[in-house]
mmCIF file of C-alpha atoms and ligand atoms in Angstrom:
data_model
loop_
_atom_site.group_PDB
_atom_site.id
_atom_site.type_symbol
_atom_site.label_atom_id
_atom_site.label_comp_id
_atom_site.label_asym_id
_atom_site.label_seq_id
_atom_site.Cartn_x
_atom_site.Cartn_y
_atom_site.Cartn_z
ATOM 1 C CA MET A 1 23.163 4.045 -24.751
ATOM 2 C CA SER A 2 24.609 0.817 -23.466
ATOM 3 C CA GLN A 3 22.054 -1.530 -21.985
ATOM 4 C CA ALA A 4 24.043 -2.829 -19.105
ATOM 5 C CA VAL A 5 24.779 0.556 -17.511
ATOM 6 C CA LEU A 6 23.186 -0.304 -14.259
ATOM 7 C CA TYR A 7 24.010 -3.151 -11.960
ATOM 8 C CA PRO A 8 22.875 -4.181 -8.465
ATOM 9 C CA LEU A 9 23.552 -1.167 -6.413
ATOM 10 C CA ARG A 10 24.649 -1.064 -2.740
ATOM 11 C CA PHE A 11 24.198 2.213 -0.959
ATOM 12 C CA GLU A 12 26.031 3.755 2.015
ATOM 13 C CA PRO A 13 24.007 4.109 5.232
ATOM 14 C CA ILE A 14 23.413 7.712 6.464
ATOM 15 C CA TYR A 15 23.604 7.829 10.210
ATOM 16 C CA GLN A 16 21.404 10.303 12.192
ATOM 17 C CA TYR A 17 21.775 11.588 15.695
ATOM 18 C CA ARG A 18 18.437 11.178 17.564
ATOM 19 C CA LEU A 19 18.025 11.923 21.232
ATOM 20 C CA TRP A 20 16.099 8.655 21.696
ATOM 21 C CA GLY A 21 18.707 6.529 19.869
ATOM 22 C CA GLY A 22 21.324 3.947 21.057
ATOM 23 C CA ARG A 23 24.331 2.174 19.771
ATOM 24 C CA HIS A 24 22.685 -1.095 18.671
ATOM 25 C CA LEU A 25 23.128 -0.331 14.944
ATOM 26 C CA ALA A 26 26.877 -0.972 15.435
ATOM 27 C CA ALA A 27 26.152 -4.689 15.426
ATOM 28 C CA LEU A 28 23.710 -4.557 12.478
ATOM 29 C CA LEU A 29 25.659 -2.478 9.893
ATOM 30 C CA SER A 30 29.272 -2.978 8.754
ATOM 31 C CA GLU A 31 29.935 0.733 8.417
ATOM 32 C CA PRO A 32 31.182 2.166 11.784
ATOM 33 C CA LEU A 33 28.923 4.364 13.838
ATOM 34 C CA PRO A 34 30.010 7.989 14.136
ATOM 35 C CA ASN A 35 31.398 9.200 17.483
ATOM 36 C CA ASN A 36 29.969 8.112 20.836
ATOM 37 C CA GLY A 37 26.524 9.800 20.828
ATOM 38 C CA PRO A 38 23.098 8.077 20.380
ATOM 39 C CA VAL A 39 22.328 7.031 16.768
ATOM 40 C CA GLY A 40 18.726 6.583 16.282
ATOM 41 C CA GLU A 41 18.409 6.115 12.646
ATOM 42 C CA ALA A 42 20.507 4.699 9.716
ATOM 43 C CA TRP A 43 18.820 5.860 6.497
ATOM 44 C CA ILE A 44 19.670 2.995 4.145
ATOM 45 C CA LEU A 45 17.861 4.216 0.974
ATOM 46 C CA SER A 46 16.759 7.751 0.730
ATOM 47 C CA ASP A 47 16.071 9.954 -2.282
ATOM 48 C CA ARG A 48 15.700 13.119 -0.446
ATOM 49 C CA ASP A 49 17.473 16.467 -1.171
ATOM 50 C CA ASP A 50 18.952 16.835 2.320
ATOM 51 C CA HIS A 51 19.943 13.187 2.529
ATOM 52 C CA ALA A 52 20.424 11.251 -0.626
ATOM 53 C CA SER A 53 21.842 7.762 -0.649
ATOM 54 C CA ILE A 54 25.198 7.346 -2.329
ATOM 55 C CA VAL A 55 26.278 4.232 -4.337
ATOM 56 C CA ALA A 56 28.965 2.461 -2.522
ATOM 57 C CA ASP A 57 30.811 0.594 -5.234
ATOM 58 C CA GLY A 58 31.347 -0.032 -8.861
ATOM 59 C CA PRO A 59 31.484 2.372 -11.862
ATOM 60 C CA LEU A 60 28.662 4.462 -10.395
ATOM 61 C CA LYS A 61 30.321 4.850 -6.899
ATOM 62 C CA GLY A 62 29.641 8.315 -5.464
ATOM 63 C CA GLN A 63 26.591 9.006 -7.414
ATOM 64 C CA THR A 64 23.279 9.745 -5.489
ATOM 65 C CA ILE A 65 20.100 7.901 -6.063
ATOM 66 C CA SER A 66 18.608 11.175 -7.141
ATOM 67 C CA GLN A 67 21.173 11.493 -9.968
ATOM 68 C CA LEU A 68 20.526 7.875 -11.075
ATOM 69 C CA MET A 69 16.728 8.606 -11.055
ATOM 70 C CA ASN A 70 17.430 11.485 -13.347
ATOM 71 C CA GLN A 71 19.844 9.839 -15.697
ATOM 72 C CA PHE A 72 18.544 6.328 -15.933
ATOM 73 C CA PRO A 73 14.823 6.476 -15.164
ATOM 74 C CA ASP A 74 13.830 3.714 -17.514
ATOM 75 C CA GLN A 75 16.713 1.378 -16.674
ATOM 76 C CA LEU A 76 16.220 1.902 -12.901
ATOM 77 C CA MET A 77 12.453 2.122 -12.708
ATOM 78 C CA GLY A 78 11.251 0.237 -15.759
ATOM 79 C CA LYS A 79 7.494 0.230 -16.024
ATOM 80 C CA LEU A 80 7.257 2.594 -13.037
ATOM 81 C CA ALA A 81 9.469 5.255 -14.651
ATOM 82 C CA GLN A 82 6.507 7.488 -15.591
ATOM 83 C CA ARG A 83 4.978 7.369 -12.200
ATOM 84 C CA PHE A 84 7.996 8.402 -9.991
ATOM 85 C CA ARG A 85 10.447 11.257 -10.393
ATOM 86 C CA ARG A 86 11.860 10.257 -7.054
ATOM 87 C CA PHE A 87 12.420 7.010 -5.522
ATOM 88 C CA PRO A 88 9.116 6.591 -3.660
ATOM 89 C CA LEU A 89 10.279 4.673 -0.639
ATOM 90 C CA LEU A 90 12.437 5.697 2.285
ATOM 91 C CA LEU A 91 14.148 2.758 4.080
ATOM 92 C CA LYS A 92 15.765 2.989 7.587
ATOM 93 C CA PHE A 93 16.954 1.059 10.609
ATOM 94 C CA LEU A 94 15.810 2.494 13.879
ATOM 95 C CA ASP A 95 17.440 1.862 17.318
ATOM 96 C CA ALA A 96 14.967 3.275 19.752
ATOM 97 C CA HIS A 97 16.655 3.110 23.182
ATOM 98 C CA GLU A 98 14.241 5.768 24.597
ATOM 99 C CA MET A 99 10.558 6.214 23.470
ATOM 100 C CA LEU A 100 10.144 8.123 20.253
ATOM 101 C CA SER A 101 7.644 10.892 20.365
ATOM 102 C CA VAL A 102 4.124 9.940 19.978
ATOM 103 C CA GLN A 103 3.492 11.042 16.414
ATOM 104 C CA VAL A 104 1.318 10.847 13.378
ATOM 105 C CA HIS A 105 1.937 11.321 9.669
ATOM 106 C CA PRO A 106 -0.638 12.839 7.449
ATOM 107 C CA GLY A 107 -2.779 10.814 5.132
ATOM 108 C CA TYR A 108 -5.016 12.102 2.466
ATOM 109 C CA THR A 109 -7.534 13.613 4.736
ATOM 110 C CA ASP A 110 -5.564 16.104 6.808
ATOM 111 C CA GLY A 111 -7.679 19.253 6.515
ATOM 112 C CA GLY A 112 -5.068 20.969 4.245
ATOM 113 C CA LEU A 113 -2.426 21.018 6.840
ATOM 114 C CA ARG A 114 0.115 19.126 4.875
ATOM 115 C CA PRO A 115 2.486 21.175 2.728
ATOM 116 C CA ALA A 116 1.318 20.874 -0.835
ATOM 117 C CA PHE A 117 4.667 19.360 -2.013
ATOM 118 C CA ALA A 118 4.657 16.450 0.378
ATOM 119 C CA GLY A 119 2.791 13.277 0.132
ATOM 120 C CA ALA A 120 1.079 10.977 2.593
ATOM 121 C CA LYS A 121 3.196 8.660 4.655
ATOM 122 C CA THR A 122 2.268 5.154 5.404
ATOM 123 C CA GLU A 123 5.020 3.135 7.226
ATOM 124 C CA ALA A 124 5.665 -0.280 8.589
ATOM 125 C CA TRP A 125 8.263 -1.958 10.764
ATOM 126 C CA VAL A 126 9.912 -5.329 10.954
ATOM 127 C CA VAL A 127 11.103 -5.906 14.442
ATOM 128 C CA LEU A 128 14.790 -7.082 14.513
ATOM 129 C CA GLU A 129 15.615 -6.950 18.094
ATOM 130 C CA ALA A 130 13.543 -6.419 21.246
ATOM 131 C CA GLY A 131 14.093 -6.562 24.983
ATOM 132 C CA LYS A 132 12.077 -6.896 28.106
ATOM 133 C CA GLU A 133 11.296 -3.084 28.152
ATOM 134 C CA SER A 134 10.493 -2.740 24.492
ATOM 135 C CA ARG A 135 7.106 -1.650 23.406
ATOM 136 C CA ILE A 136 5.322 -0.344 20.277
ATOM 137 C CA TYR A 137 2.234 1.922 20.262
ATOM 138 C CA ALA A 138 0.165 1.691 17.121
ATOM 139 C CA GLY A 139 -3.303 3.076 16.979
ATOM 140 C CA LEU A 140 -5.831 4.280 19.594
ATOM 141 C CA LYS A 141 -8.037 2.327 21.985
ATOM 142 C CA PRO A 142 -11.713 2.095 20.954
ATOM 143 C CA ASP A 143 -13.862 5.267 21.416
ATOM 144 C CA THR A 144 -10.774 7.509 21.755
ATOM 145 C CA THR A 145 -11.770 10.981 20.559
ATOM 146 C CA ALA A 146 -9.825 14.155 20.049
ATOM 147 C CA ASP A 147 -11.336 15.477 23.380
ATOM 148 C CA VAL A 148 -10.130 12.399 25.218
ATOM 149 C CA LEU A 149 -6.537 12.877 23.786
ATOM 150 C CA ARG A 150 -6.623 16.592 24.706
ATOM 151 C CA ARG A 151 -7.506 15.658 28.240
ATOM 152 C CA SER A 152 -4.738 12.936 28.468
ATOM 153 C CA LEU A 153 -2.210 15.394 27.133
ATOM 154 C CA THR A 154 -2.908 17.831 29.949
ATOM 155 C CA ASP A 155 -2.650 15.162 32.708
ATOM 156 C CA GLY A 156 0.203 13.175 31.161
ATOM 157 C CA SER A 157 -1.729 9.961 30.628
ATOM 158 C CA LEU A 158 -1.746 9.800 26.874
ATOM 159 C CA ALA A 159 -0.069 6.289 26.802
ATOM 160 C CA HIS A 160 -3.351 4.763 28.277
ATOM 161 C CA ASP A 161 -5.191 5.818 25.205
ATOM 162 C CA LEU A 162 -2.809 3.965 22.784
ATOM 163 C CA LEU A 163 -2.898 0.269 21.763
ATOM 164 C CA CYS A 164 0.361 -1.239 23.105
ATOM 165 C CA ILE A 165 2.207 -4.241 21.622
ATOM 166 C CA THR A 166 5.100 -6.046 23.224
ATOM 167 C CA PRO A 167 7.267 -6.675 20.201
ATOM 168 C CA LYS A 168 9.262 -9.804 19.440
ATOM 169 C CA PRO A 169 12.001 -10.186 16.680
ATOM 170 C CA GLY A 170 10.198 -11.056 13.498
ATOM 171 C CA ASP A 171 7.033 -9.130 14.159
ATOM 172 C CA GLY A 172 5.655 -6.921 11.366
ATOM 173 C CA VAL A 173 3.752 -3.781 12.518
ATOM 174 C CA PHE A 174 1.707 -1.780 9.984
ATOM 175 C CA ILE A 175 1.316 1.941 10.568
ATOM 176 C CA PRO A 176 -1.027 3.428 7.969
ATOM 177 C CA ALA A 177 -0.977 7.256 7.505
ATOM 178 C CA GLY A 178 -3.157 8.800 10.189
ATOM 179 C CA THR A 179 -2.126 6.247 12.785
ATOM 180 C CA VAL A 180 -0.847 7.581 16.181
ATOM 181 C CA HIS A 181 2.421 5.603 16.829
ATOM 182 C CA SER A 182 5.617 5.400 18.884
ATOM 183 C CA LEU A 183 8.155 2.830 19.963
ATOM 184 C CA GLY A 184 11.132 2.435 22.273
ATOM 185 C CA GLY A 185 12.586 0.658 25.205
ATOM 186 C CA ASP A 186 15.554 -0.859 23.190
ATOM 187 C CA VAL A 187 13.827 -2.063 20.065
ATOM 188 C CA VAL A 188 15.588 -2.234 16.791
ATOM 189 C CA VAL A 189 13.448 -2.211 13.633
ATOM 190 C CA PHE A 190 13.652 -2.005 9.908
ATOM 191 C CA GLU A 191 11.364 0.783 8.806
ATOM 192 C CA ILE A 192 9.735 1.122 5.365
ATOM 193 C CA GLN A 193 7.824 4.257 4.569
ATOM 194 C CA GLN A 194 6.666 6.425 1.729
ATOM 195 C CA ASN A 195 9.311 9.097 0.810
ATOM 196 C CA SER A 196 7.827 12.014 2.824
ATOM 197 C CA ASP A 197 9.124 13.781 5.842
ATOM 198 C CA VAL A 198 6.003 15.226 7.432
ATOM 199 C CA THR A 199 5.558 14.264 11.122
ATOM 200 C CA PHE A 200 3.499 15.924 13.665
ATOM 201 C CA ARG A 201 4.468 15.260 17.305
ATOM 202 C CA LEU A 202 1.596 14.859 19.688
ATOM 203 C CA TYR A 203 3.491 14.083 22.892
ATOM 204 C CA ASP A 204 7.321 13.634 23.772
ATOM 205 C CA TRP A 205 7.359 11.891 27.145
ATOM 206 C CA GLY A 206 9.037 14.922 28.808
ATOM 207 C CA HIS A 207 12.290 14.403 26.717
ATOM 208 C CA VAL A 208 14.887 17.207 26.717
ATOM 209 C CA ASP A 209 17.286 17.217 23.802
ATOM 210 C CA ALA A 210 20.850 16.964 25.160
ATOM 211 C CA ASN A 211 22.123 19.034 22.234
ATOM 212 C CA THR A 212 19.699 21.991 22.587
ATOM 213 C CA LYS A 213 18.787 21.593 26.221
ATOM 214 C CA GLN A 214 15.144 22.215 25.126
ATOM 215 C CA PRO A 215 12.071 19.859 24.730
ATOM 216 C CA ARG A 216 11.336 19.327 21.126
ATOM 217 C CA PRO A 217 8.416 21.259 19.635
ATOM 218 C CA LEU A 218 4.957 19.584 19.478
ATOM 219 C CA GLN A 219 2.393 20.077 16.909
ATOM 220 C CA VAL A 220 -0.768 19.088 18.760
ATOM 221 C CA GLU A 221 -3.464 20.593 16.660
ATOM 222 C CA GLN A 222 -1.930 19.467 13.345
ATOM 223 C CA ALA A 223 -1.503 15.891 14.824
ATOM 224 C CA LEU A 224 -5.090 15.722 15.986
ATOM 225 C CA ALA A 225 -6.240 16.986 12.567
ATOM 226 C CA CYS A 226 -4.447 14.042 10.894
ATOM 227 C CA ILE A 227 -5.488 11.213 13.177
ATOM 228 C CA ASP A 228 -7.782 8.689 11.653
ATOM 229 C CA PHE A 229 -10.203 8.175 14.512
ATOM 230 C CA VAL A 230 -12.496 5.614 12.942
ATOM 231 C CA ASP A 231 -10.482 3.373 10.794
ATOM 232 C CA SER A 232 -7.618 1.390 12.379
ATOM 233 C CA GLU A 233 -5.822 -1.319 10.470
ATOM 234 C CA ALA A 234 -2.743 -0.552 12.358
ATOM 235 C CA GLY A 235 -0.883 -3.083 14.340
ATOM 236 C CA LEU A 236 0.764 -6.594 14.155
ATOM 237 C CA VAL A 237 0.205 -8.269 10.894
ATOM 238 C CA THR A 238 -0.138 -11.952 10.022
ATOM 239 C CA ALA A 239 2.677 -13.178 7.874
ATOM 240 C CA VAL A 240 1.324 -15.097 4.859
ATOM 241 C CA VAL A 241 3.620 -17.909 3.893
ATOM 242 C CA GLU A 242 3.648 -17.971 0.007
ATOM 243 C CA ALA A 243 6.336 -20.609 -0.522
ATOM 244 C CA GLU A 244 8.475 -23.018 1.535
ATOM 245 C CA ALA A 245 10.933 -24.015 -1.070
ATOM 246 C CA PRO A 246 13.659 -23.287 -2.142
ATOM 247 C CA VAL A 247 13.218 -20.344 0.133
ATOM 248 C CA ARG A 248 10.651 -19.643 2.791
ATOM 249 C CA ARG A 249 8.774 -16.588 1.433
ATOM 250 C CA GLU A 250 6.514 -14.794 3.857
ATOM 251 C CA ARG A 251 4.515 -11.598 2.804
ATOM 252 C CA LEU A 252 4.429 -9.208 5.679
ATOM 253 C CA PHE A 253 2.975 -6.100 4.059
ATOM 254 C CA HIS A 254 0.841 -5.693 1.069
ATOM 255 C CA CYS A 255 -0.424 -2.120 0.778
ATOM 256 C CA ASP A 256 -0.674 0.431 -2.062
ATOM 257 C CA PRO A 257 2.666 2.037 -1.534
ATOM 258 C CA PHE A 258 4.827 -1.079 -0.919
ATOM 259 C CA TRP A 259 4.835 -4.834 -0.722
ATOM 260 C CA LEU A 260 7.388 -6.582 1.469
ATOM 261 C CA TRP A 261 8.404 -10.174 1.803
ATOM 262 C CA ARG A 262 10.766 -11.959 4.171
ATOM 263 C CA LEU A 263 12.889 -14.624 2.550
ATOM 264 C CA SER A 264 14.778 -17.136 4.716
ATOM 265 C CA GLY A 265 16.793 -19.940 3.221
ATOM 266 C CA LYS A 266 20.103 -21.821 2.878
ATOM 267 C CA ILE A 267 19.960 -22.886 -0.750
ATOM 268 C CA PRO A 268 19.981 -20.693 -3.977
ATOM 269 C CA PHE A 269 16.745 -18.978 -4.827
ATOM 270 C CA THR A 270 15.577 -16.198 -7.155
ATOM 271 C CA VAL A 271 15.144 -12.593 -6.277
ATOM 272 C CA GLY A 272 14.051 -9.542 -8.355
ATOM 273 C CA ALA A 273 11.380 -9.189 -10.976
ATOM 274 C CA GLU A 274 11.180 -8.388 -14.763
ATOM 275 C CA SER A 275 10.863 -4.656 -15.661
ATOM 276 C CA VAL A 276 10.386 -3.351 -12.143
ATOM 277 C CA PRO A 277 12.878 -2.495 -9.454
ATOM 278 C CA ARG A 278 13.206 -4.523 -6.245
ATOM 279 C CA VAL A 279 15.147 -3.672 -3.034
ATOM 280 C CA LEU A 280 16.884 -6.276 -0.880
ATOM 281 C CA VAL A 281 17.795 -5.714 2.648
ATOM 282 C CA CYS A 282 19.881 -8.382 4.397
ATOM 283 C CA THR A 283 18.908 -8.607 8.046
ATOM 284 C CA ALA A 284 20.897 -11.856 8.895
ATOM 285 C CA GLY A 285 23.602 -13.923 7.327
ATOM 286 C CA THR A 286 25.426 -13.262 4.077
ATOM 287 C CA GLY A 287 25.256 -14.464 0.536
ATOM 288 C CA GLN A 288 25.985 -13.758 -3.082
ATOM 289 C CA LEU A 289 23.880 -11.958 -5.694
ATOM 290 C CA GLU A 290 24.362 -13.012 -9.293
ATOM 291 C CA HIS A 291 23.690 -10.775 -12.194
ATOM 292 C CA SER A 292 25.004 -10.808 -15.761
ATOM 293 C CA GLY A 293 27.998 -12.927 -15.062
ATOM 294 C CA SER A 294 29.115 -10.936 -12.015
ATOM 295 C CA SER A 295 28.640 -11.881 -8.390
ATOM 296 C CA TYR A 296 28.122 -9.468 -5.475
ATOM 297 C CA VAL A 297 28.671 -10.247 -1.852
ATOM 298 C CA VAL A 298 25.740 -9.186 0.273
ATOM 299 C CA GLY A 299 26.374 -8.709 3.966
ATOM 300 C CA LYS A 300 24.198 -8.193 6.912
ATOM 301 C CA GLY A 301 22.663 -4.788 7.302
ATOM 302 C CA GLU A 302 23.251 -3.942 3.626
ATOM 303 C CA VAL A 303 20.648 -2.604 1.162
ATOM 304 C CA TRP A 304 20.733 -3.453 -2.513
ATOM 305 C CA LEU A 305 18.693 -1.938 -5.275
ATOM 306 C CA LEU A 306 18.023 -4.263 -8.165
ATOM 307 C CA PRO A 307 17.390 -1.973 -11.179
ATOM 308 C CA ALA A 308 14.362 -2.870 -13.264
ATOM 309 C CA GLU A 309 16.684 -3.842 -16.133
ATOM 310 C CA ALA A 310 18.400 -6.435 -13.936
ATOM 311 C CA GLY A 311 15.267 -8.563 -13.753
ATOM 312 C CA LYS A 312 15.442 -11.721 -11.921
ATOM 313 C CA CYS A 313 18.766 -12.658 -10.327
ATOM 314 C CA ALA A 314 20.096 -15.821 -8.522
ATOM 315 C CA PHE A 315 20.893 -15.396 -4.778
ATOM 316 C CA ARG A 316 23.309 -17.924 -3.211
ATOM 317 C CA PRO A 317 23.287 -17.930 0.585
ATOM 318 C CA HIS A 318 26.434 -18.600 2.544
ATOM 319 C CA GLY A 319 24.607 -20.656 5.218
ATOM 320 C CA ALA A 320 21.315 -19.400 6.573
ATOM 321 C CA VAL A 321 20.248 -15.935 5.343
ATOM 322 C CA THR A 322 17.384 -13.592 5.847
ATOM 323 C CA LEU A 323 16.468 -11.032 3.284
ATOM 324 C CA LEU A 324 13.662 -8.518 2.981
ATOM 325 C CA GLU A 325 12.530 -8.115 -0.592
ATOM 326 C CA ILE A 326 10.571 -4.952 -1.325
ATOM 327 C CA ALA A 327 8.496 -4.180 -4.358
ATOM 328 C CA ILE A 328 6.754 -0.977 -5.509
ATOM 329 C CA PRO A 329 3.305 -2.127 -6.648
ATOM 330 C CA ASP A 330 2.824 -1.721 -10.450
ATOM 331 C CA GLN A 331 -0.585 0.006 -10.109
ATOM 332 C CA GLY A 332 -1.986 3.357 -9.169
ATOM 333 C CA VAL A 333 -2.362 4.342 -5.559
ATOM 334 C CA ASN A 334 -6.012 4.268 -4.610
ATOM 335 C CA GLY A 335 -5.615 7.347 -2.427
ATOM 336 C CA GLN A 336 -5.796 5.572 0.896
ATOM 337 C CA GLY A 337 -2.434 3.723 1.338
ATOM 338 C CA ARG A 338 -4.238 0.875 3.049
ATOM 339 C CA VAL A 339 -3.733 -2.833 3.271
ATOM 340 C CA THR A 340 -5.772 -4.376 0.580
ATOM 341 C CA PHE A 341 -6.239 -7.915 1.479
ATOM 342 C CA GLN A 342 -4.229 -8.716 4.599
ATOM 343 C CA GLY A 343 -5.846 -8.004 7.898
ATOM 344 C CA PRO A 344 -4.088 -7.064 11.142
ATOM 345 C CA ARG A 345 -3.641 -9.515 13.945
ATOM 346 C CA LYS A 346 -5.686 -8.150 16.762
ATOM 347 C CA ASP A 347 -3.844 -9.608 19.715
ATOM 348 C CA SER A 348 -2.362 -6.383 20.976
ATOM 349 C CA ALA A 349 -3.205 -5.347 24.484
HETATM 350 ZN ZN1 ZN B 1 6.549 7.650 12.125
#
């Protein structure tokens, strides 16, 4: 088989109606938003049966990431090919005009409620836009028990039990599996999460879905069973600056399922790594990615998968550019999905 089958792959966004969504993603992504309704999510990299990302250009245009994972496991995943049959991360932009439901994703200690085929889900957000009304809930106030939550659900005071953050653009928020969380009030975030779709809704702010005219179902008991009541590393993270030149490289998340850096610069720098895949998400500006004598224009809102066989590539910004670079750690998951050596910033009120 030819060695240079794969190349830096751009994927089409998959837009999703959500009752809590807005229209902010129109300014972030170049693909036009569908119709006039609220769009809450753009899935920008997804290897799921119901919504598989499709390659946008080049000889592999029209192929799904699932097909590529099957056909080119070694070229795409390199050293990680044996560990993952599916691409292990799900990447999205969220535009939360209204509050999302207060929810929790199962971890590894969920009392057997999680379907056997699904994994745990740790997720994290990078705030891209925030307004005066924006807020993020991540974790419980100290000494909040299941009984306290049950009482608050009956009298509608649940928000008082949650740790609340007033988000600013650039903030990183870590939501390990088992953390109660929500966000809304016109906040736009990039979301990175393990590729799992198991969500238990604890509370939905009295929302009624305009499409069904019904409130959405809650899964209170399942949610309570998944909540991590003792251990909370959730919340704002402190960015660790690893380099200032030629590009400012800040590490935002460093947990077992994913690592994420923010790169900001104006002069050429290197992206990618040998023998493992990397994902680039452009959140501001534009630039050019160079690989094997070809050059690819990278625009704002785009996601690019650098296959393992691409190795390191040069990135040439056109003016100031901000990229998120994402790695899948080359190590076994220790079963917890937790931050390993980066503590949360405890300044949330
Ligand atoms: Zn979530």
